[in-house]
Amino acid sequence: MQRSYYLGLAEVGLRMPIGTHLILHEAADPAAIELDGQRLGDVIVRTAGRFNTPLAVPLMDLKLEKEAMLAARGIAGGQIDSYHFDELPAEAPAFRLTPRMLATCEAIRHVAKHPDLVPMGMGIGPFSLMTKLISDPITPVFLAGTGLTADEEPEVALIERVMELGTELLLEYFSAQIDAGAKAMIICEPAANLVYFSPNQLANGYDIFDRYVTAPMRRIKALFDARGVDLVFHDCGELTTGMVERFATLDAAMLSFGCSRQLWEDAALIPKSTVLYGNLPTKRFPASQLSVADVELLAREMLDKMRATGHPFILGSECDVLSVPGSEGEIMAKVEAFMKC
Amino acid sequence: MSTLSELAIAVEGGKRNDAKLFTQALLDQGLKPLAIVEQGLVPGMASIGEKFKNNEVFVPEMLIAARAMKECMLILEPLLAAAGIKPKYTAVIGTVQGDLHDIGKNLVAMMLKGANFGIVDLGTNVAPEKFVAAAQEHSAQLICLSALLTTTMPAMKLTVRAVRAAGLTSAKIMVGGAPVTQEYCDEIGADGYSQDAASAVDLALELAATC
Ligand code: B12
């Protein structure tokens, strides 16, 4: 897509949640739909229609890539959540798209038949994927930040190897989504945050963050550039300003940050060619303590403050808005409130 | 001569090799293992917990400190067990069903361990009946539930209900996690809520004392 396309959407005041989970869970059999590309594609199309946006956002499910990585090694079912690599994995066996991944690609293919929609792809970022594959990823990241290398510290070697294998897998999965017709890819890196990278350590330099987050993201961006696909980068973790500055260099079409950031303050750090997206506190939407009127107020405040910065902006959610059983009405009322206030 | 305060400082700074050396040296000087835990390791962890609460240090520093403590405990635990010394209180902890977030839960577990609680960590995605069974098996004074997703908060409620239904009257339930609030804790009938891992220790000590 031309970058002016996203800037144009911001210009006309587009608002939208990351709302596919909400619409999926209106169906009686969401788990079956997740495996059925055609029906999943319909859900994505319906979501775009419901929220009046041309951006067709797939379901955000950051479990898929770990599942695929383990399936290639014969680990499946109930073992997946708790499985972690505790020694250097041998050469990667050939990786195959799992049924959920195939359904995601099929759904994108289905969306691509709608000329009024921008088919988008979705996936986890390399660093966040690594954190899911290691039982304690934080300590080795910290040790690497003190200067210990893979040769000196086996745990550093482990995270670096797992990250390398994970990145290879992501490049294949993202290529498959692009082959299916994705014109933009939403990459979620929620673990690239100050829980995993100590601000005290970063105060002495961002080398470790650049090596473990920015550099692998650049590899992914290079694929997107080669295929003419736009990057939408999402990170709802708690971020330092230095992290935001680094994400600003990714040349993303859109950047989406969680509630730890005041987007109107971050606007000055982001190039004008990148649309800022977000970041109403949607995880609080199920709670009655946050009323519809509160949401309207927050939305109006955010719009005013962003308008004052002059930065291209799309009002939306801090992450994907989850459907909570029993609170569906409450959540949807608040989403609708910010869509039209 | 090594001192208990040197040990506490080494633990707080995550200097695991130093901490191990100090622990061994203190044992060689004739100090009792329990004294080393209570006057060396526990103050070290309490001090880093306080700094975490005040945003002076962050999760990685906490984990490095906990790792240093853990290595010292590898030396001390066999000696404590041989002397028949067990932690005064036991806490069962886990992230509730459907939820895979574990960093906050791990920090709470670490801090409780640092305050010399016996910890039974059930991991993530833990079903209500598993909490109940573990609390019964280990005669736990505390059951600690973590939830990070609005979609899994109802599982917290179900777990509280299951614990009450099982008649575990001597165990107190503590809840926490980013979307959890004191109001929610009251609403689901849990016994206590705390916002971070360091305050969780104070609350745990308070609740366990009433068991
Ligand atoms: C890192 C992260 C992940 C990692 C988790 C890695 C891991 N090993 O835990 C990964 C990438 C795997 C992940 C996955 C998902 N995540 Co997530 N994640 C986060 C993130 C960025 C940080 C969470 C964290 O670790 N915080 C740091 C710790 C230290 O804080 P804490 O857990 O709150 O714990 C402290 C206190 O709460 C307290 N505490 C915690 N537990 C307990 C227990 C007791 C008893 C007590 C007393 C105290 C206590 O003490 C702790 C220390 O001080 C948050 C955003 C955020 N800023 O919170 C989103 C967030 C929680 N995730 C979110 C979502 C949506 C998801 C996914 C559903 C995404 C998807 N669509 O796939 C999946 C869920 C998978 C699942 N079924 O669980 C949303 C939840 C929104 C909602 N409506 O609830 C959040 C809030 C992001 C957002 N801004 O919207 N996530």
XYZ file of C-alpha atoms and ligand atoms in Angstrom:
643
model
C 0.000 0.000 0.000
C 1.058 3.603 -0.439
C 1.963 5.101 2.914
C -0.371 7.956 2.091
C -3.205 5.435 2.416
C -2.796 5.086 6.214
C -2.170 8.815 6.577
C -5.427 9.350 4.697
C -7.308 7.083 7.106
C -5.945 9.110 10.010
C -6.820 12.327 8.214
C -10.489 11.349 7.833
C -10.645 10.439 11.522
C -10.836 6.643 11.402
C -11.457 5.013 14.786
C -11.403 1.276 15.365
C -10.731 -1.309 18.053
C -8.670 -4.454 17.511
C -12.009 -6.193 17.795
C -11.912 -9.555 16.001
C -12.036 -11.550 19.248
C -15.245 -9.726 20.213
C -16.982 -10.614 16.969
C -15.622 -14.171 16.875
C -17.108 -14.817 20.295
C -20.563 -13.771 19.175
C -20.617 -17.130 17.365
C -21.673 -20.318 19.115
C -18.552 -22.248 18.084
C -15.498 -19.942 18.084
C -13.021 -22.813 18.446
C -14.358 -24.476 15.294
C -14.195 -21.174 13.392
C -10.544 -20.699 14.362
C -9.779 -23.830 12.364
C -11.962 -22.988 9.382
C -10.276 -20.415 7.137
C -13.430 -19.563 5.222
C -15.505 -18.871 8.330
C -12.610 -17.113 10.061
C -12.267 -14.908 7.006
C -15.976 -14.114 7.274
C -15.505 -13.094 10.901
C -12.667 -10.740 9.894
C -14.781 -9.221 7.132
C -17.700 -8.837 9.527
C -15.455 -7.232 12.144
C -14.215 -4.670 9.626
C -17.825 -3.990 8.631
C -19.049 -3.688 12.212
C -16.360 -1.176 13.106
C -16.529 0.579 9.797
C -12.874 0.236 8.863
C -11.124 -0.952 5.709
C -8.348 -2.508 7.834
C -9.180 -6.227 8.078
C -7.446 -7.387 11.251
C -7.021 -11.121 11.867
C -7.474 -12.727 15.244
C -4.602 -11.912 17.600
C -3.456 -15.170 19.104
C 0.136 -15.188 20.214
C 0.137 -18.903 20.983
C 0.250 -20.094 17.373
C 3.955 -19.705 16.692
C 5.123 -21.512 19.840
C 2.717 -24.305 18.995
C 4.207 -24.569 15.489
C 7.755 -24.535 16.760
C 7.011 -27.366 19.180
C 4.846 -29.345 16.753
C 7.874 -29.598 14.474
C 9.586 -31.406 17.356
C 6.684 -33.714 18.089
C 5.500 -31.810 21.162
C 1.767 -31.204 21.091
C -1.479 -30.862 23.021
C -1.374 -30.345 26.754
C 2.427 -30.209 26.847
C 2.709 -27.028 24.797
C 1.943 -24.383 27.418
C 4.426 -25.639 29.950
C 7.156 -26.783 27.546
C 10.418 -24.828 27.584
C 13.806 -25.454 26.018
C 16.351 -26.050 28.747
C 19.210 -27.011 26.457
C 20.373 -25.864 23.049
C 17.866 -27.198 20.521
C 19.403 -29.263 17.753
C 19.013 -28.186 14.135
C 15.459 -27.105 13.446
C 13.361 -29.840 11.896
C 11.421 -28.667 8.846
C 8.623 -26.483 10.075
C 5.103 -26.886 8.780
C 2.157 -24.544 9.108
C -0.177 -25.836 11.813
C -3.932 -26.165 11.158
C -4.536 -22.828 12.957
C -1.878 -21.115 10.813
C -3.330 -22.614 7.642
C -6.745 -21.316 8.674
C -5.262 -17.843 9.250
C -3.734 -17.871 5.743
C -6.967 -19.151 4.238
C -8.863 -16.403 6.048
C -6.513 -13.785 4.582
C -7.084 -15.278 1.119
C -10.822 -14.936 1.712
C -10.524 -11.327 2.898
C -8.376 -10.492 -0.142
C -11.397 -11.124 -2.366
C -12.978 -7.984 -0.911
C -11.535 -5.072 -2.875
C -12.719 -2.528 -0.297
C -10.624 -4.135 2.484
C -6.908 -4.172 3.275
C -6.079 -7.796 4.148
C -3.745 -7.801 7.133
C -1.622 -10.565 8.607
C -0.661 -11.091 12.234
C 2.079 -12.640 14.316
C 4.239 -12.483 17.405
C 7.636 -10.760 17.304
C 10.933 -12.685 17.605
C 11.786 -11.519 21.098
C 8.341 -12.275 22.562
C 8.340 -15.700 20.912
C 11.689 -16.478 22.535
C 10.347 -15.493 25.973
C 7.607 -18.102 25.592
C 10.091 -20.846 24.815
C 12.436 -20.390 27.792
C 11.347 -20.890 31.391
C 13.222 -17.843 32.736
C 14.164 -15.585 29.840
C 14.599 -12.455 31.958
C 17.744 -13.468 33.812
C 19.785 -14.381 30.700
C 18.700 -11.176 28.966
C 19.973 -9.273 31.997
C 23.214 -11.275 32.036
C 23.741 -10.567 28.334
C 23.167 -6.900 29.165
C 26.041 -7.032 31.632
C 28.283 -8.032 28.726
C 28.295 -11.824 29.103
C 28.428 -13.524 25.707
C 27.007 -16.811 24.434
C 30.481 -18.331 24.702
C 30.754 -17.371 28.355
C 27.234 -18.098 29.599
C 25.186 -21.129 28.426
C 21.887 -19.406 29.199
C 22.801 -16.521 26.895
C 23.695 -19.059 24.195
C 20.296 -20.702 24.712
C 18.201 -17.557 24.299
C 20.209 -16.456 21.267
C 19.826 -19.840 19.571
C 16.113 -20.050 20.323
C 15.622 -16.519 19.041
C 17.434 -17.395 15.823
C 15.274 -20.494 15.259
C 12.141 -18.561 16.154
C 12.971 -15.773 13.719
C 13.447 -18.305 10.901
C 10.020 -19.753 11.673
C 8.405 -16.320 11.776
C 9.912 -15.364 8.413
C 8.332 -18.480 6.893
C 4.943 -17.954 8.528
C 4.830 -14.284 7.576
C 5.820 -15.149 3.995
C 2.894 -17.595 3.888
C 0.508 -14.868 5.048
C 1.901 -12.497 2.428
C 1.522 -15.216 -0.232
C -2.103 -15.481 0.891
C -2.585 -11.792 0.164
C -1.678 -9.825 3.312
C -0.850 -6.239 2.397
C 0.183 -5.253 5.914
C 1.467 -7.315 8.833
C 0.699 -6.614 12.476
C 3.668 -7.725 14.582
C 3.139 -7.934 18.335
C 6.145 -7.602 20.642
C 4.540 -7.190 24.092
C 7.509 -8.719 25.886
C 9.883 -6.024 24.605
C 9.296 -3.982 27.723
C 10.804 -2.925 31.011
C 9.892 -6.182 32.708
C 12.435 -7.933 30.484
C 14.924 -5.058 30.076
C 15.837 -3.220 33.252
C 15.729 0.556 32.816
C 18.710 0.716 35.193
C 20.709 -1.351 32.746
C 19.382 0.548 29.721
C 20.490 3.803 31.352
C 24.025 2.714 30.402
C 23.074 2.047 26.783
C 20.504 0.262 24.644
C 22.907 -2.201 23.050
C 21.127 -5.236 24.503
C 17.695 -3.977 23.430
C 19.007 -3.243 19.942
C 20.523 -6.697 19.608
C 17.536 -8.636 20.948
C 14.580 -6.559 19.757
C 15.428 -3.969 17.117
C 17.807 -6.095 15.007
C 15.493 -9.148 14.620
C 12.624 -6.765 13.832
C 14.760 -5.211 11.091
C 15.208 -8.666 9.544
C 11.462 -9.048 9.467
C 11.001 -5.552 8.108
C 13.459 -6.365 5.314
C 11.189 -9.245 4.256
C 8.173 -6.945 4.296
C 10.028 -4.304 2.273
C 11.100 -6.876 -0.291
C 7.494 -8.050 -0.625
C 5.978 -4.552 -0.626
C 4.104 -5.141 2.634
C 3.617 -2.580 5.407
C 4.550 -3.050 9.040
C 2.097 -2.337 11.836
C 4.081 -2.693 15.035
C 2.303 -3.306 18.330
C 3.749 -3.346 21.844
C 1.426 -3.067 24.820
C 4.171 -3.637 27.377
C 5.479 -0.931 29.666
C 7.987 1.009 27.598
C 10.789 3.461 28.225
C 11.161 6.486 25.982
C 14.362 4.948 24.588
C 12.365 1.914 23.463
C 9.812 4.125 21.733
C 12.644 5.971 19.984
C 13.923 2.667 18.637
C 10.502 1.535 17.436
C 10.211 4.886 15.683
C 13.172 3.877 13.476
C 11.382 0.774 12.154
C 9.650 2.851 9.495
C 6.297 1.303 10.408
C 3.104 2.372 8.675
C 1.476 2.327 12.111
C 2.745 2.072 15.690
C 0.457 0.859 18.453
C 1.425 1.210 22.106
C -0.324 0.198 25.326
C -1.491 2.413 28.138
C 1.965 2.897 29.601
C 2.472 5.602 26.978
C 0.924 9.030 26.536
C 0.675 9.052 22.769
C 0.510 12.844 22.581
C 3.911 12.991 24.290
C 5.345 10.240 22.094
C 4.162 11.974 18.906
C 7.268 14.160 18.865
C 9.456 11.047 18.782
C 7.714 9.430 15.817
C 8.150 10.375 12.139
C 5.105 11.994 10.580
C 4.985 9.188 8.027
C 4.020 6.745 10.811
C 0.444 6.775 12.116
C 0.080 6.393 15.872
C -2.699 4.020 16.950
C -4.329 3.451 20.319
C -4.599 3.388 23.229
C -7.803 3.539 25.257
C -7.643 1.312 28.365
C -9.734 -1.498 26.918
C -8.643 -4.041 29.504
C -10.723 -2.016 31.965
C -13.814 -2.091 29.731
C -15.395 -5.121 31.451
C -15.314 -3.321 34.830
C -18.314 -1.263 35.792
C -16.021 1.215 37.600
C -15.144 2.595 34.148
C -18.416 3.915 32.775
C -19.448 4.596 29.191
C -19.272 8.298 30.007
C -15.708 7.858 31.296
C -14.728 6.157 28.040
C -16.254 8.996 26.024
C -14.335 11.497 28.087
C -11.064 9.619 27.677
C -11.643 9.315 23.922
C -12.402 13.012 23.513
C -9.395 13.994 25.598
C -7.162 11.752 23.555
C -8.510 13.105 20.265
C -8.022 16.700 21.432
C -4.492 16.093 22.635
C -3.503 14.223 19.486
C -5.066 16.888 17.280
C -2.930 19.466 19.077
C 0.222 17.538 18.155
C -0.743 17.427 14.474
C 0.480 13.832 14.337
C -1.449 11.353 12.167
C -3.532 9.332 14.613
C -6.166 6.598 14.670
C -8.116 6.259 17.911
C -8.323 2.682 19.138
C -7.661 0.093 21.794
C -4.496 -0.560 23.828
C -4.390 -4.188 22.599
C -6.943 -6.626 21.269
C -10.283 -6.194 23.008
C -11.150 -9.533 24.521
C -14.684 -10.815 24.792
C -15.344 -11.628 28.446
C -18.197 -14.053 29.101
C -20.975 -12.232 30.933
C -19.552 -8.769 30.135
C -20.026 -8.756 26.352
C -22.676 -6.010 26.457
C -20.697 -3.791 28.812
C -17.571 -4.056 26.625
C -19.363 -3.481 23.341
C -21.203 -0.442 24.755
C -17.847 1.138 25.593
C -16.323 0.277 22.220
C -19.334 1.813 20.497
C -19.036 4.861 22.735
C -15.503 5.665 21.625
C -16.365 4.899 18.010
C -18.937 7.656 17.855
C -18.411 10.189 20.639
C 35.220 -12.891 58.820
C 32.051 -12.755 56.729
C 29.023 -11.067 58.159
C 25.322 -11.540 57.715
C 25.024 -8.035 56.343
C 27.617 -8.802 53.675
C 25.486 -11.790 52.699
C 22.345 -9.647 52.596
C 24.107 -7.112 50.363
C 25.388 -9.837 48.029
C 21.877 -11.296 47.680
C 20.345 -7.884 47.086
C 22.946 -7.167 44.405
C 22.377 -10.561 42.764
C 26.027 -11.534 43.278
C 25.431 -15.259 43.408
C 29.048 -16.385 43.674
C 29.759 -13.965 46.524
C 26.507 -14.949 48.224
C 27.420 -18.633 48.100
C 30.895 -17.932 49.470
C 29.478 -15.838 52.332
C 26.911 -18.530 53.138
C 29.574 -21.204 53.316
C 31.869 -18.961 55.343
C 29.097 -18.167 57.841
C 28.383 -21.884 58.244
C 32.099 -22.512 58.740
C 32.075 -19.837 61.448
C 29.447 -21.900 63.252
C 26.297 -19.925 62.490
C 23.058 -21.909 62.433
C 21.482 -22.333 58.957
C 18.187 -20.848 60.146
C 19.978 -17.729 61.410
C 21.653 -17.354 58.025
C 18.263 -17.549 56.318
C 16.468 -15.225 58.708
C 19.215 -12.656 59.260
C 21.027 -12.788 55.912
C 18.853 -13.951 53.041
C 15.477 -12.649 54.213
C 16.722 -9.072 54.878
C 18.508 -9.100 51.475
C 15.302 -10.031 49.681
C 13.222 -7.645 51.788
C 15.521 -4.789 50.875
C 15.362 -5.449 47.122
C 11.575 -5.873 47.436
C 11.318 -2.433 49.003
C 13.384 -0.906 46.198
C 11.153 -2.656 43.647
C 8.091 -1.170 45.316
C 9.680 2.278 45.002
C 10.657 1.748 41.350
C 14.354 1.952 42.175
C 14.965 -1.512 40.728
C 12.983 -3.564 38.237
C 11.977 -7.172 37.575
C 15.365 -8.331 36.190
C 17.214 -7.158 39.303
C 14.635 -8.937 41.467
C 15.153 -12.167 39.561
C 18.927 -11.924 39.807
C 18.640 -11.417 43.558
C 16.259 -14.356 43.864
C 18.656 -16.529 41.941
C 21.455 -15.624 44.340
C 19.191 -16.524 47.258
C 18.210 -19.790 45.600
C 21.837 -20.836 45.245
C 22.442 -20.139 48.931
C 19.352 -22.173 49.765
C 20.811 -25.127 47.858
C 23.564 -25.140 50.476
C 21.262 -24.467 53.421
C 18.183 -26.553 52.633
C 19.733 -29.993 53.302
C 21.031 -28.707 56.626
C 17.660 -27.239 57.562
C 15.922 -30.473 56.588
C 18.433 -32.548 58.586
C 17.697 -30.386 61.625
C 13.958 -30.909 61.062
C 13.382 -27.190 60.448
C 10.543 -26.380 58.105
C 9.251 -22.982 57.011
C 6.603 -21.752 59.421
C 4.035 -21.170 56.686
C 3.265 -22.787 53.345
C 1.719 -21.011 50.373
C 0.264 -22.619 47.276
C 0.518 -20.281 44.305
C -0.514 -20.365 40.657
C -1.949 -18.453 37.716
C -5.612 -19.274 37.280
C -7.142 -21.444 34.584
C -6.856 -20.164 31.026
C -4.088 -17.699 31.870
C -0.456 -18.214 30.890
C 1.064 -15.009 32.297
C 3.517 -15.925 35.003
C 6.029 -13.167 35.586
C 4.045 -11.454 38.340
C 3.160 -14.777 39.938
C 6.823 -15.804 39.897
C 7.835 -12.557 41.574
C 5.285 -13.033 44.324
C 6.467 -16.636 44.794
C 10.064 -15.445 44.976
C 9.344 -12.745 47.501
C 7.372 -15.153 49.683
C 10.215 -17.617 49.465
C 12.541 -14.771 50.351
C 10.427 -14.231 53.472
C 10.921 -17.919 54.319
C 7.523 -19.256 53.248
C 7.391 -22.794 51.893
C 6.178 -22.431 48.309
C 4.208 -24.870 46.197
C 4.188 -23.337 42.728
C 1.516 -24.895 40.529
C 2.548 -22.899 37.451
C 0.089 -21.381 34.994
C -3.354 -22.357 33.712
C -4.221 -24.018 37.031
C -7.690 -25.499 37.460
C -9.637 -24.709 40.671
C -9.558 -28.339 41.805
C -5.776 -28.385 41.488
C -5.476 -25.427 43.881
C -7.771 -27.193 46.329
C -5.916 -30.508 46.110
C -2.507 -28.862 46.580
C -3.690 -26.775 49.537
C -5.058 -29.920 51.187
C -1.972 -31.990 50.453
C 0.457 -29.394 51.814
C -1.773 -28.049 54.614
C -1.191 -24.586 53.192
C -2.015 -21.477 55.181
C -2.191 -19.434 51.988
C -3.569 -19.907 48.498
C -2.286 -17.227 46.109
C -4.084 -16.656 42.827
C -2.762 -14.569 39.963
C -4.731 -13.414 36.897
C -3.600 -11.034 34.153
C -6.551 -11.261 31.810
C -10.036 -9.906 32.223
C -11.167 -13.142 30.571
C -9.590 -15.243 33.319
C -10.728 -13.206 36.321
C -13.919 -15.317 36.434
C -11.661 -18.373 36.906
C -10.329 -16.643 40.014
C -13.868 -16.374 41.317
C -14.494 -20.055 40.563
C -11.311 -20.980 42.404
C -12.349 -19.035 45.496
C -15.699 -20.774 45.344
C -14.036 -24.206 45.013
C -11.767 -23.545 48.002
C -14.742 -22.480 50.128
C -16.813 -25.445 48.937
C -13.998 -27.802 49.918
C -14.256 -26.439 53.456
C -10.612 -25.336 53.608
C -11.367 -22.931 56.415
C -7.807 -22.733 57.667
C -6.405 -21.427 54.366
C -6.579 -17.767 53.414
C -6.845 -16.699 49.772
C -4.745 -13.873 48.361
C -5.356 -12.500 44.885
C -3.424 -10.231 42.541
C -2.464 -9.411 38.961
C -2.775 -6.244 36.901
C -6.573 -6.204 36.306
C -7.425 -7.357 39.851
C -8.507 -4.734 42.375
C -9.438 -4.604 46.062
C -13.087 -4.249 44.965
C -12.846 -7.410 42.885
C -11.178 -9.221 45.761
C -14.083 -8.244 48.033
C -16.652 -9.104 45.389
C -15.390 -12.678 44.959
C -14.872 -13.195 48.678
C -11.082 -13.589 48.695
C -9.243 -12.676 51.901
C -6.695 -10.210 50.615
C -5.365 -8.304 47.629
C -2.081 -6.606 47.088
C -0.801 -4.585 44.224
C 2.801 -5.739 44.066
C 5.107 -8.511 45.136
C 6.724 -6.647 48.024
C 3.416 -5.678 49.666
C 2.251 -9.241 49.041
C 4.749 -10.379 51.685
C 3.324 -8.068 54.358
C -0.184 -9.189 53.507
C 0.831 -12.858 53.484
C 2.417 -12.596 56.920
C -0.661 -10.817 58.232
C -3.087 -13.383 56.817
C -1.005 -16.435 57.724
C -0.799 -15.249 61.321
C -4.589 -15.409 61.557
C -4.777 -19.034 60.318
C 4.353 -9.913 28.933
C 2.893 -10.050 28.501
C 2.530 -11.192 27.802
C 3.480 -12.355 27.586
C 3.445 -13.205 28.899
C 4.780 -13.815 29.237
C 4.743 -14.497 30.576
N 5.590 -15.491 30.704
O 4.033 -14.151 31.508
C 2.805 -13.081 26.387
C 3.387 -12.558 25.090
C 2.930 -14.594 26.388
C 1.355 -12.591 26.526
C 0.271 -13.270 25.980
C -1.026 -12.743 25.983
N -1.413 -11.526 26.460
Co -0.284 -10.415 27.541
N 0.701 -9.088 28.410
C 1.941 -9.024 28.787
C 2.229 -7.648 29.438
C 2.914 -6.794 28.381
C 3.040 -7.646 30.722
C 2.537 -8.568 31.841
C 3.594 -8.696 32.907
O 4.330 -9.668 32.950
N 3.752 -7.657 33.729
C 4.817 -7.585 34.734
C 4.434 -8.231 36.059
C 5.565 -8.100 37.047
O 3.324 -7.538 36.530
P 1.987 -8.261 37.052
O 1.830 -9.559 36.368
O 0.892 -7.315 37.079
O 2.381 -8.683 38.558
C 2.561 -7.783 39.619
C 1.267 -7.469 40.373
O 0.119 -7.510 39.572
C 1.243 -8.427 41.527
N 0.674 -9.764 41.339
C 0.635 -10.574 40.264
N 0.093 -11.753 40.564
C -0.207 -11.738 41.868
C -0.778 -12.692 42.705
C -0.992 -12.403 44.053
C -1.573 -13.424 44.938
C -0.652 -11.119 44.547
C -0.896 -10.803 45.946
C -0.072 -10.155 43.717
C 0.146 -10.466 42.390
O 2.608 -8.557 41.836
C 3.394 -8.550 40.633
C 4.744 -7.973 40.912
O 4.716 -6.702 41.479
C 0.755 -7.155 29.743
C 0.565 -5.647 29.706
C 0.833 -5.018 31.038
N 1.459 -3.877 30.958
O 0.466 -5.553 32.079
C -0.036 -7.857 28.632
C -1.513 -8.185 28.868
C -1.740 -8.729 30.256
N -1.756 -9.243 27.871
C -2.883 -9.141 27.258
C -3.360 -10.037 26.268
C -4.633 -9.649 25.541
C -2.671 -11.224 25.982
C -3.134 -12.325 25.025
C -4.609 -12.740 25.185
C -2.806 -11.846 23.601
C -3.358 -12.746 22.527
N -4.427 -12.284 21.911
O -2.821 -13.810 22.300
C -2.171 -13.498 25.398
C -2.796 -14.376 26.492
C -2.281 -15.747 26.579
C -2.909 -16.428 27.786
N -3.882 -17.295 27.586
O -2.552 -16.143 28.901
C -3.665 -7.945 27.754
C -4.848 -8.339 28.620
C -6.070 -7.517 28.277
C -7.278 -7.985 28.982
N -8.424 -7.648 28.432
O -7.230 -8.622 29.985
C -2.575 -7.084 28.471
C -3.055 -6.264 29.660
C -2.055 -6.141 27.390
C -3.003 -4.982 27.114
N -2.517 -3.792 27.287
O -4.116 -5.100 26.713
N 1.305 -11.440 27.240
